[in-house]
mmCIF file of C-alpha atoms in Angstrom:
data_model
loop_
_atom_site.group_PDB
_atom_site.id
_atom_site.type_symbol
_atom_site.label_atom_id
_atom_site.label_comp_id
_atom_site.label_asym_id
_atom_site.label_seq_id
_atom_site.Cartn_x
_atom_site.Cartn_y
_atom_site.Cartn_z
ATOM 1 C CA MET A 176 -52.279 57.830 -38.637
ATOM 2 C CA GLU A 177 -53.613 60.972 -36.947
ATOM 3 C CA ALA A 178 -54.672 64.050 -38.919
ATOM 4 C CA GLY A 179 -51.710 66.098 -37.618
ATOM 5 C CA GLU A 180 -49.247 63.435 -38.753
ATOM 6 C CA ARG A 181 -50.893 63.261 -42.181
ATOM 7 C CA MET A 182 -50.598 67.040 -42.535
ATOM 8 C CA ALA A 183 -46.916 66.915 -41.539
ATOM 9 C CA MET A 184 -46.311 64.172 -44.108
ATOM 10 C CA LEU A 185 -47.545 66.497 -46.868
ATOM 11 C CA LEU A 186 -44.486 68.711 -46.411
ATOM 12 C CA GLN A 187 -42.001 66.016 -45.384
ATOM 13 C CA PRO A 188 -40.693 65.260 -48.917
ATOM 14 C CA LEU A 189 -40.065 68.970 -49.480
ATOM 15 C CA TRP A 190 -38.364 69.389 -46.106
ATOM 16 C CA THR A 191 -36.254 66.250 -46.681
ATOM 17 C CA PHE A 192 -35.091 67.753 -49.966
ATOM 18 C CA VAL A 193 -34.230 71.027 -48.211
ATOM 19 C CA LEU A 194 -32.335 69.139 -45.495
ATOM 20 C CA GLY A 195 -30.220 67.604 -48.237
ATOM 21 C CA HIS A 196 -28.693 71.081 -48.549
ATOM 22 C CA ALA A 197 -28.107 71.519 -44.805
ATOM 23 C CA PRO A 198 -24.505 72.781 -45.153
ATOM 24 C CA LEU A 199 -25.771 75.620 -47.358
ATOM 25 C CA LEU A 200 -28.614 76.419 -44.953
ATOM 26 C CA ARG A 201 -26.147 76.608 -42.060
ATOM 27 C CA SER A 202 -23.762 78.847 -43.995
ATOM 28 C CA PRO A 203 -23.488 82.524 -43.021
ATOM 29 C CA PHE A 204 -23.749 83.301 -46.746
ATOM 30 C CA PHE A 205 -27.168 81.666 -47.148
ATOM 31 C CA PRO A 206 -29.471 84.494 -45.918
ATOM 32 C CA VAL A 207 -27.978 87.086 -48.287
ATOM 33 C CA LEU A 208 -27.781 84.683 -51.244
ATOM 34 C CA PHE A 209 -31.332 83.479 -50.621
ATOM 35 C CA SER A 210 -32.713 87.005 -50.280
ATOM 36 C CA LEU A 211 -30.982 88.344 -53.385
ATOM 37 C CA CYS A 212 -31.756 85.330 -55.581
ATOM 38 C CA VAL A 213 -35.437 85.238 -54.623
ATOM 39 C CA TYR A 214 -35.794 89.011 -54.975
ATOM 40 C CA LEU A 215 -34.137 89.248 -58.381
ATOM 41 C CA SER A 216 -36.007 86.171 -59.647
ATOM 42 C CA PHE A 217 -39.317 87.814 -58.735
ATOM 43 C CA CYS A 218 -38.264 91.121 -60.322
ATOM 44 C CA LEU A 219 -37.234 89.546 -63.622
ATOM 45 C CA PRO A 220 -40.739 88.930 -65.108
ATOM 46 C CA PHE A 221 -41.737 92.518 -64.383
ATOM 47 C CA LEU A 222 -38.541 93.826 -65.964
ATOM 48 C CA LEU A 223 -39.511 91.846 -69.043
ATOM 49 C CA LEU A 224 -42.954 93.482 -68.991
ATOM 50 C CA ASP A 225 -41.269 96.888 -68.712
ATOM 51 C CA ALA A 226 -39.238 96.118 -71.820
ATOM 52 C CA LEU A 227 -42.305 94.875 -73.722
ATOM 53 C CA SER A 228 -44.555 97.746 -72.638
ATOM 54 C CA THR A 229 -42.714 100.141 -74.962
ATOM 55 C CA ARG A 230 -43.608 97.937 -77.957
ATOM 56 C CA TRP A 231 -46.841 96.121 -77.177
ATOM 57 C CA ALA A 232 -50.016 98.034 -76.342
ATOM 58 C CA TRP A 233 -51.619 95.044 -74.583
ATOM 59 C CA VAL A 234 -48.858 95.182 -71.949
ATOM 60 C CA LEU A 235 -49.090 98.957 -71.589
ATOM 61 C CA ARG A 236 -52.823 98.746 -70.843
ATOM 62 C CA TYR A 237 -52.032 97.087 -67.481
ATOM 63 C CA LYS A 238 -49.442 99.667 -66.459
ATOM 64 C CA LEU A 239 -50.627 101.844 -63.553
ATOM 65 C CA GLN A 240 -48.791 104.911 -64.841
ATOM 66 C CA PRO A 241 -48.637 104.326 -68.615
ATOM 67 C CA GLN A 242 -47.003 107.692 -69.241
ATOM 68 C CA SER A 243 -43.867 106.586 -67.370
ATOM 69 C CA SER A 244 -41.173 104.194 -68.509
ATOM 70 C CA VAL A 245 -38.329 102.352 -66.808
ATOM 71 C CA SER A 246 -34.877 103.414 -67.997
ATOM 72 C CA TRP A 247 -31.803 101.221 -67.857
ATOM 73 C CA SER A 248 -30.067 103.868 -65.774
ATOM 74 C CA SER A 249 -32.759 103.540 -63.086
ATOM 75 C CA VAL A 250 -32.403 99.736 -63.234
ATOM 76 C CA ARG A 251 -28.665 100.068 -62.647
ATOM 77 C CA ARG A 252 -29.159 102.498 -59.766
ATOM 78 C CA CYS A 253 -31.698 100.252 -58.076
ATOM 79 C CA LEU A 254 -29.532 97.170 -58.486
ATOM 80 C CA ALA A 255 -26.460 98.991 -57.216
ATOM 81 C CA LEU A 256 -28.194 100.217 -54.041
ATOM 82 C CA THR A 257 -29.735 96.803 -53.366
ATOM 83 C CA LEU A 258 -26.372 95.053 -53.699
ATOM 84 C CA TYR A 259 -24.659 97.726 -51.594
ATOM 85 C CA ASN A 260 -27.138 97.369 -48.727
ATOM 86 C CA HIS A 261 -26.972 93.576 -48.788
ATOM 87 C CA LEU A 262 -23.191 93.272 -48.952
ATOM 88 C CA VAL A 263 -22.125 96.165 -46.732
ATOM 89 C CA PHE A 264 -24.796 96.057 -44.020
ATOM 90 C CA ILE A 265 -26.985 92.940 -44.146
ATOM 91 C CA PHE A 266 -24.189 90.415 -44.679
ATOM 92 C CA PRO A 267 -22.130 91.431 -41.601
ATOM 93 C CA LEU A 268 -25.295 91.255 -39.474
ATOM 94 C CA THR A 269 -26.158 87.787 -40.784
ATOM 95 C CA VAL A 270 -22.619 86.618 -39.943
ATOM 96 C CA LEU A 271 -23.050 87.971 -36.413
ATOM 97 C CA HIS A 272 -26.424 86.238 -36.111
ATOM 98 C CA TRP A 273 -24.903 82.997 -37.464
ATOM 99 C CA TYR A 274 -22.163 83.194 -34.814
ATOM 100 C CA LEU A 275 -24.480 83.998 -31.893
ATOM 101 C CA ARG A 276 -27.410 81.735 -32.886
ATOM 102 C CA PRO A 277 -26.387 78.689 -34.942
ATOM 103 C CA VAL A 278 -29.063 77.315 -37.248
ATOM 104 C CA HIS A 279 -31.011 74.378 -35.810
ATOM 105 C CA LEU A 280 -32.637 72.094 -38.391
ATOM 106 C CA THR A 281 -35.168 69.596 -37.069
ATOM 107 C CA GLU A 282 -35.782 66.360 -38.966
ATOM 108 C CA GLU A 283 -39.579 66.675 -39.055
ATOM 109 C CA ALA A 284 -41.563 68.997 -41.298
ATOM 110 C CA PRO A 285 -44.263 71.240 -39.820
ATOM 111 C CA PRO A 286 -47.956 70.420 -40.381
ATOM 112 C CA LEU A 287 -49.269 72.291 -43.405
ATOM 113 C CA PRO A 288 -52.080 74.114 -41.513
ATOM 114 C CA ARG A 289 -49.594 75.393 -38.936
ATOM 115 C CA LEU A 290 -47.216 76.597 -41.649
ATOM 116 C CA LEU A 291 -49.999 78.454 -43.462
ATOM 117 C CA ALA A 292 -51.386 79.981 -40.259
ATOM 118 C CA GLN A 293 -47.970 81.161 -39.053
ATOM 119 C CA VAL A 294 -47.073 82.635 -42.452
ATOM 120 C CA LEU A 295 -50.328 84.608 -42.354
ATOM 121 C CA VAL A 296 -49.673 85.812 -38.789
ATOM 122 C CA CYS A 297 -46.126 86.833 -39.752
ATOM 123 C CA LEU A 298 -47.534 88.805 -42.692
ATOM 124 C CA LEU A 299 -50.116 90.533 -40.490
ATOM 125 C CA LEU A 300 -47.456 91.440 -37.911
ATOM 126 C CA PHE A 301 -45.092 92.723 -40.587
ATOM 127 C CA ASP A 302 -47.911 94.702 -42.171
ATOM 128 C CA PHE A 303 -48.666 96.464 -38.873
ATOM 129 C CA GLN A 304 -45.002 97.093 -38.047
ATOM 130 C CA SER A 305 -44.321 98.497 -41.511
ATOM 131 C CA PHE A 306 -47.464 100.613 -41.407
ATOM 132 C CA ALA A 307 -46.474 102.178 -38.054
ATOM 133 C CA TRP A 308 -42.865 102.732 -39.197
ATOM 134 C CA HIS A 309 -43.994 104.134 -42.537
ATOM 135 C CA LEU A 310 -46.622 106.492 -41.130
ATOM 136 C CA LEU A 311 -44.196 107.799 -38.495
ATOM 137 C CA HIS A 312 -41.551 108.524 -41.137
ATOM 138 C CA HIS A 313 -44.074 110.483 -43.192
ATOM 139 C CA ARG A 314 -45.487 112.416 -40.246
ATOM 140 C CA VAL A 315 -42.107 113.508 -38.833
ATOM 141 C CA PRO A 316 -40.351 115.642 -41.489
ATOM 142 C CA TRP A 317 -36.851 114.981 -40.133
ATOM 143 C CA LEU A 318 -37.378 111.219 -40.291
ATOM 144 C CA TYR A 319 -38.714 111.489 -43.825
ATOM 145 C CA ARG A 320 -35.846 113.670 -45.068
ATOM 146 C CA THR A 321 -33.150 111.672 -43.311
ATOM 147 C CA PHE A 322 -34.300 108.079 -43.796
ATOM 148 C CA HIS A 323 -37.323 107.528 -46.029
ATOM 149 C CA LYS A 324 -37.015 110.075 -48.826
ATOM 150 C CA VAL A 325 -34.661 107.807 -50.782
ATOM 151 C CA HIS A 326 -37.453 105.274 -51.287
ATOM 152 C CA HIS A 327 -39.629 108.009 -52.823
ATOM 153 C CA THR A 328 -37.048 108.943 -55.440
ATOM 154 C CA TYR A 329 -39.323 107.315 -57.985
ATOM 155 C CA THR A 330 -42.968 108.438 -58.007
ATOM 156 C CA SER A 331 -43.735 105.720 -60.567
ATOM 157 C CA THR A 332 -43.119 102.264 -59.153
ATOM 158 C CA SER A 333 -41.284 99.407 -60.844
ATOM 159 C CA ALA A 334 -40.242 96.059 -59.422
ATOM 160 C CA LEU A 335 -36.662 97.014 -58.517
ATOM 161 C CA THR A 336 -37.810 100.068 -56.554
ATOM 162 C CA ALA A 337 -39.089 97.664 -53.875
ATOM 163 C CA GLU A 338 -35.630 97.659 -52.274
ATOM 164 C CA TYR A 339 -34.507 101.104 -53.370
ATOM 165 C CA SER A 340 -34.147 102.290 -49.789
ATOM 166 C CA GLY A 341 -31.617 103.807 -47.449
ATOM 167 C CA THR A 342 -29.692 101.719 -44.935
ATOM 168 C CA TRP A 343 -31.921 102.531 -41.942
ATOM 169 C CA GLU A 344 -35.094 101.586 -43.802
ATOM 170 C CA THR A 345 -33.582 98.391 -45.196
ATOM 171 C CA LEU A 346 -32.364 97.273 -41.774
ATOM 172 C CA SER A 347 -35.577 98.276 -39.973
ATOM 173 C CA LEU A 348 -37.877 96.359 -42.292
ATOM 174 C CA GLY A 349 -35.410 93.479 -42.432
ATOM 175 C CA LEU A 350 -35.458 93.311 -38.627
ATOM 176 C CA PHE A 351 -39.262 93.146 -38.583
ATOM 177 C CA ALA A 352 -39.255 90.349 -41.168
ATOM 178 C CA ALA A 353 -36.564 88.339 -39.372
ATOM 179 C CA ALA A 354 -37.934 88.801 -35.850
ATOM 180 C CA ASN A 355 -41.540 87.736 -36.428
ATOM 181 C CA PRO A 356 -40.853 84.038 -37.193
ATOM 182 C CA LEU A 357 -38.562 83.915 -34.154
ATOM 183 C CA LEU A 358 -41.234 85.448 -31.917
ATOM 184 C CA LEU A 359 -43.736 82.828 -33.109
ATOM 185 C CA GLY A 360 -41.278 79.942 -32.804
ATOM 186 C CA CYS A 361 -41.686 79.030 -36.453
ATOM 187 C CA HIS A 362 -40.199 75.952 -38.066
ATOM 188 C CA PRO A 363 -37.291 76.765 -40.436
ATOM 189 C CA LEU A 364 -39.452 75.751 -43.412
ATOM 190 C CA THR A 365 -42.129 78.185 -42.245
ATOM 191 C CA GLU A 366 -39.481 80.914 -42.016
ATOM 192 C CA LEU A 367 -38.389 80.250 -45.586
ATOM 193 C CA ALA A 368 -42.008 80.222 -46.785
ATOM 194 C CA PHE A 369 -42.705 83.542 -45.067
ATOM 195 C CA PHE A 370 -39.585 85.145 -46.520
ATOM 196 C CA VAL A 371 -40.514 83.993 -50.045
ATOM 197 C CA VAL A 372 -44.114 85.241 -49.739
ATOM 198 C CA ASN A 373 -43.013 88.522 -48.151
ATOM 199 C CA ILE A 374 -40.468 89.220 -50.888
ATOM 200 C CA TRP A 375 -43.008 88.381 -53.594
ATOM 201 C CA LEU A 376 -45.670 90.657 -52.138
ATOM 202 C CA SER A 377 -43.160 93.499 -51.796
ATOM 203 C CA VAL A 378 -42.058 93.138 -55.416
ATOM 204 C CA GLU A 379 -45.658 92.868 -56.611
ATOM 205 C CA ASP A 380 -46.540 95.972 -54.577
ATOM 206 C CA HIS A 381 -43.942 97.949 -56.512
ATOM 207 C CA CYS A 382 -44.282 96.240 -59.908
ATOM 208 C CA GLY A 383 -46.266 99.121 -61.438
ATOM 209 C CA TYR A 384 -48.855 96.833 -63.076
ATOM 210 C CA ASP A 385 -52.478 95.973 -62.306
ATOM 211 C CA LEU A 386 -52.507 92.469 -63.732
ATOM 212 C CA PRO A 387 -55.605 90.226 -63.925
ATOM 213 C CA TRP A 388 -54.037 87.659 -61.555
ATOM 214 C CA ALA A 389 -52.695 90.201 -59.036
ATOM 215 C CA THR A 390 -53.052 89.332 -55.357
ATOM 216 C CA HIS A 391 -55.464 92.177 -54.627
ATOM 217 C CA ARG A 392 -57.856 90.650 -57.182
ATOM 218 C CA LEU A 393 -57.707 87.267 -55.440
ATOM 219 C CA VAL A 394 -58.367 88.521 -51.894
ATOM 220 C CA PRO A 395 -62.053 89.455 -51.447
ATOM 221 C CA LEU A 396 -63.699 92.536 -49.928
ATOM 222 C CA GLY A 397 -60.829 94.877 -50.754
ATOM 223 C CA LEU A 398 -58.861 93.577 -47.751
ATOM 224 C CA TYR A 399 -55.618 93.594 -49.718
ATOM 225 C CA GLY A 400 -54.314 96.729 -51.422
ATOM 226 C CA GLY A 401 -51.584 95.453 -53.709
ATOM 227 C CA ALA A 402 -49.911 97.361 -56.511
ATOM 228 C CA ARG A 403 -52.846 99.734 -57.145
ATOM 229 C CA HIS A 404 -52.881 100.756 -53.480
ATOM 230 C CA HIS A 405 -49.124 101.213 -53.097
ATOM 231 C CA ASP A 406 -48.450 102.865 -56.451
ATOM 232 C CA LEU A 407 -50.905 105.597 -55.443
ATOM 233 C CA HIS A 408 -48.870 106.119 -52.266
ATOM 234 C CA HIS A 409 -45.726 106.713 -54.328
ATOM 235 C CA LEU A 410 -47.642 109.045 -56.624
ATOM 236 C CA LYS A 411 -49.254 111.164 -53.868
ATOM 237 C CA SER A 412 -47.185 110.300 -50.779
ATOM 238 C CA LYS A 413 -50.031 111.181 -48.378
ATOM 239 C CA CYS A 414 -52.148 108.004 -48.274
ATOM 240 C CA ASN A 415 -52.023 104.196 -48.289
ATOM 241 C CA PHE A 416 -49.153 103.601 -45.856
ATOM 242 C CA ALA A 417 -49.660 99.896 -45.122
ATOM 243 C CA PRO A 418 -47.617 97.685 -47.454
ATOM 244 C CA TYR A 419 -50.142 94.904 -48.012
ATOM 245 C CA PHE A 420 -53.510 94.888 -46.254
ATOM 246 C CA THR A 421 -55.895 97.829 -46.162
ATOM 247 C CA HIS A 422 -57.413 97.646 -42.656
ATOM 248 C CA TRP A 423 -54.848 99.877 -40.893
ATOM 249 C CA ASP A 424 -55.186 102.624 -43.504
ATOM 250 C CA ARG A 425 -58.974 102.423 -43.256
ATOM 251 C CA LEU A 426 -59.024 102.452 -39.453
ATOM 252 C CA THR A 427 -56.741 105.508 -39.336
ATOM 253 C CA GLU A 428 -58.411 107.213 -42.306
ATOM 254 C CA GLN A 429 -55.238 107.095 -44.403
ATOM 255 C CA SER A 430 -56.744 105.047 -47.225
ATOM 256 C CA GLU A 431 -57.477 106.425 -50.668
ATOM 257 C CA PRO A 432 -58.854 104.227 -53.454
ATOM 258 C CA ARG A 433 -57.438 104.483 -56.928
ATOM 259 C CA ARG A 434 -59.955 105.846 -59.400
ATOM 260 C CA ALA A 435 -60.431 104.025 -62.653
ATOM 261 C CA PRO A 436 -58.832 105.824 -65.625
#
């Protein structure tokens, strides 16, 4: 058996399990259900930390802005806007996409190295696209006031603020995320993996905590900004525009490190 076949076999049991739910994957409801379920599942642990941080000092010590707290009214507002955007705008577009481009599910799983490489490339593309979109909407006052200001309602980040955005911003970033796997010709399993990783990183970016196992602590050389990087953007609004990696902010002199308290 060749190396490529052995690598494909690593993911075949997982892909076979996924194919067992092919009717769901082909449903026009799947993209919205998948997105919402993954997003809310990733938000839930951080909501628990928010609840505990008011009682336990060891949780509060990891909070990036310990003077702030998450109210239930803000949780309701964030949830309401997220559901509104998904049901009123994203769902009709996914139905249109389902009608124009039916889902094709191949029987074979992708090789693991290809999946990992394509997920990384999708993340790098999305990071650049979001950086350019984000910087433009901060540099042009009309764009900021009209489209992006909603996302800066909260200067202290919390997990559910990741998708607290206006319709234009939600659809723009959603288009970037959906288009990149198509441009690269990714396997459906690779698409799902990218969407899961992208949603996690977005939630972690906005979680409001600098935890010992955070992604920016795992990636060497300060190449990844993470929650510390993005929370400072919400606090100051004039630096750290890239969502994940730090190279675009550094190259354009938009980066600002967070000083230790």
